[in-house]
Amino acid sequence: MANIKSAKKRINVIDKKTALNKSKKSAIKTAEKKFLEALATGDIASATEKFNYFEKKMAQNGASGLFHKNTASRKISRLRKRLNAAAE
């Protein structure tokens, strides 16, 4: 445990940021699962709507540094391919 006051404050800040990042990552995973479920049922309209939400959130979190930009781009690209293949 830290003894210095500023170090104690940093621990609190890190805990808050960790909780926020965990929440954001969980929301992304949930959005991805909902999209994949909609795709599996064959509901293209719903899948498109859920993909648009996922894409927006993933791009925002990629830009903010929660994920690397290339990771966000890669995930979006792979899911976009699956959506396009299902729509054909």
CSV table of C-alpha atoms in Angstrom, one decimal:
chain,number,residue,atom,x,y,z
A,1,MET,CA,0.0,0.0,0.0
A,2,ALA,CA,1.2,3.5,-0.8
A,3,ASN,CA,2.3,5.8,2.0
A,4,ILE,CA,2.6,9.0,0.0
A,5,LYS,CA,-0.6,11.1,-0.4
A,6,SER,CA,-0.2,11.6,-4.2
A,7,ALA,CA,0.4,7.9,-4.7
A,8,LYS,CA,-2.8,7.1,-2.8
A,9,LYS,CA,-4.7,9.5,-5.1
A,10,ARG,CA,-3.2,7.9,-8.2
A,11,ILE,CA,-4.4,4.5,-6.9
A,12,ASN,CA,-7.9,5.9,-6.7
A,13,VAL,CA,-7.7,7.4,-10.2
A,14,ILE,CA,-6.4,4.2,-11.6
A,15,ASP,CA,-9.3,2.2,-10.0
A,16,LYS,CA,-11.9,4.6,-11.4
A,17,LYS,CA,-10.3,4.4,-14.9
A,18,THR,CA,-10.1,0.6,-14.7
A,19,ALA,CA,-13.8,0.4,-13.8
A,20,LEU,CA,-14.7,2.7,-16.7
A,21,ASN,CA,-12.6,0.8,-19.2
A,22,LYS,CA,-14.0,-2.5,-18.1
A,23,SER,CA,-17.5,-1.2,-18.5
A,24,LYS,CA,-16.8,0.1,-22.0
A,25,LYS,CA,-15.2,-3.1,-23.1
A,26,SER,CA,-18.1,-5.1,-21.7
A,27,ALA,CA,-20.5,-2.9,-23.6
A,28,ILE,CA,-18.5,-3.4,-26.9
A,29,LYS,CA,-18.6,-7.2,-26.4
A,30,THR,CA,-22.3,-7.1,-25.7
A,31,ALA,CA,-23.0,-5.1,-28.8
A,32,GLU,CA,-20.9,-7.5,-30.9
A,33,LYS,CA,-22.8,-10.5,-29.5
A,34,LYS,CA,-26.2,-8.9,-30.2
A,35,PHE,CA,-25.1,-8.2,-33.8
A,36,LEU,CA,-23.9,-11.8,-34.2
A,37,GLU,CA,-27.2,-13.1,-32.8
A,38,ALA,CA,-29.2,-11.0,-35.2
A,39,LEU,CA,-27.0,-12.2,-38.0
A,40,ALA,CA,-27.5,-15.8,-37.0
A,41,THR,CA,-31.3,-15.4,-37.0
A,42,GLY,CA,-31.2,-13.9,-40.5
A,43,ASP,CA,-32.7,-10.6,-39.6
A,44,ILE,CA,-30.6,-8.4,-41.8
A,45,ALA,CA,-32.4,-5.1,-40.9
A,46,SER,CA,-31.8,-5.7,-37.2
A,47,ALA,CA,-28.3,-6.9,-37.8
A,48,THR,CA,-27.5,-3.7,-39.8
A,49,GLU,CA,-28.9,-1.5,-37.0
A,50,LYS,CA,-26.9,-3.4,-34.4
A,51,PHE,CA,-23.7,-3.3,-36.6
A,52,ASN,CA,-24.0,0.5,-37.0
A,53,TYR,CA,-24.2,0.9,-33.2
A,54,PHE,CA,-21.2,-1.5,-32.8
A,55,GLU,CA,-19.2,0.3,-35.4
A,56,LYS,CA,-19.7,3.7,-33.9
A,57,LYS,CA,-18.8,2.6,-30.4
A,58,MET,CA,-15.8,0.6,-31.6
A,59,ALA,CA,-14.5,3.6,-33.6
A,60,GLN,CA,-14.9,5.9,-30.6
A,61,ASN,CA,-13.1,3.6,-28.3
A,62,GLY,CA,-10.4,3.0,-30.8
A,63,ALA,CA,-9.8,6.7,-31.2
A,64,SER,CA,-9.8,7.2,-27.4
A,65,GLY,CA,-7.1,4.5,-26.9
A,66,LEU,CA,-9.2,1.8,-25.2
A,67,PHE,CA,-8.3,-0.4,-28.2
A,68,HIS,CA,-5.6,0.2,-30.8
A,69,LYS,CA,-6.9,1.9,-33.9
A,70,ASN,CA,-5.9,-1.0,-36.1
A,71,THR,CA,-7.7,-3.4,-33.8
A,72,ALA,CA,-10.9,-1.5,-33.9
A,73,SER,CA,-10.6,-1.1,-37.7
A,74,ARG,CA,-9.9,-4.9,-38.1
A,75,LYS,CA,-12.9,-5.9,-36.0
A,76,ILE,CA,-15.2,-3.5,-37.8
A,77,SER,CA,-13.9,-4.8,-41.2
A,78,ARG,CA,-14.4,-8.4,-40.3
A,79,LEU,CA,-18.0,-7.9,-39.1
A,80,ARG,CA,-18.8,-5.7,-42.1
A,81,LYS,CA,-17.7,-8.6,-44.4
A,82,ARG,CA,-20.0,-11.0,-42.5
A,83,LEU,CA,-22.9,-8.6,-42.8
A,84,ASN,CA,-22.4,-8.0,-46.5
A,85,ALA,CA,-22.1,-11.8,-47.1
A,86,ALA,CA,-25.3,-12.4,-45.2
A,87,ALA,CA,-27.1,-9.6,-47.1
A,88,GLU,CA,-26.4,-11.2,-50.5
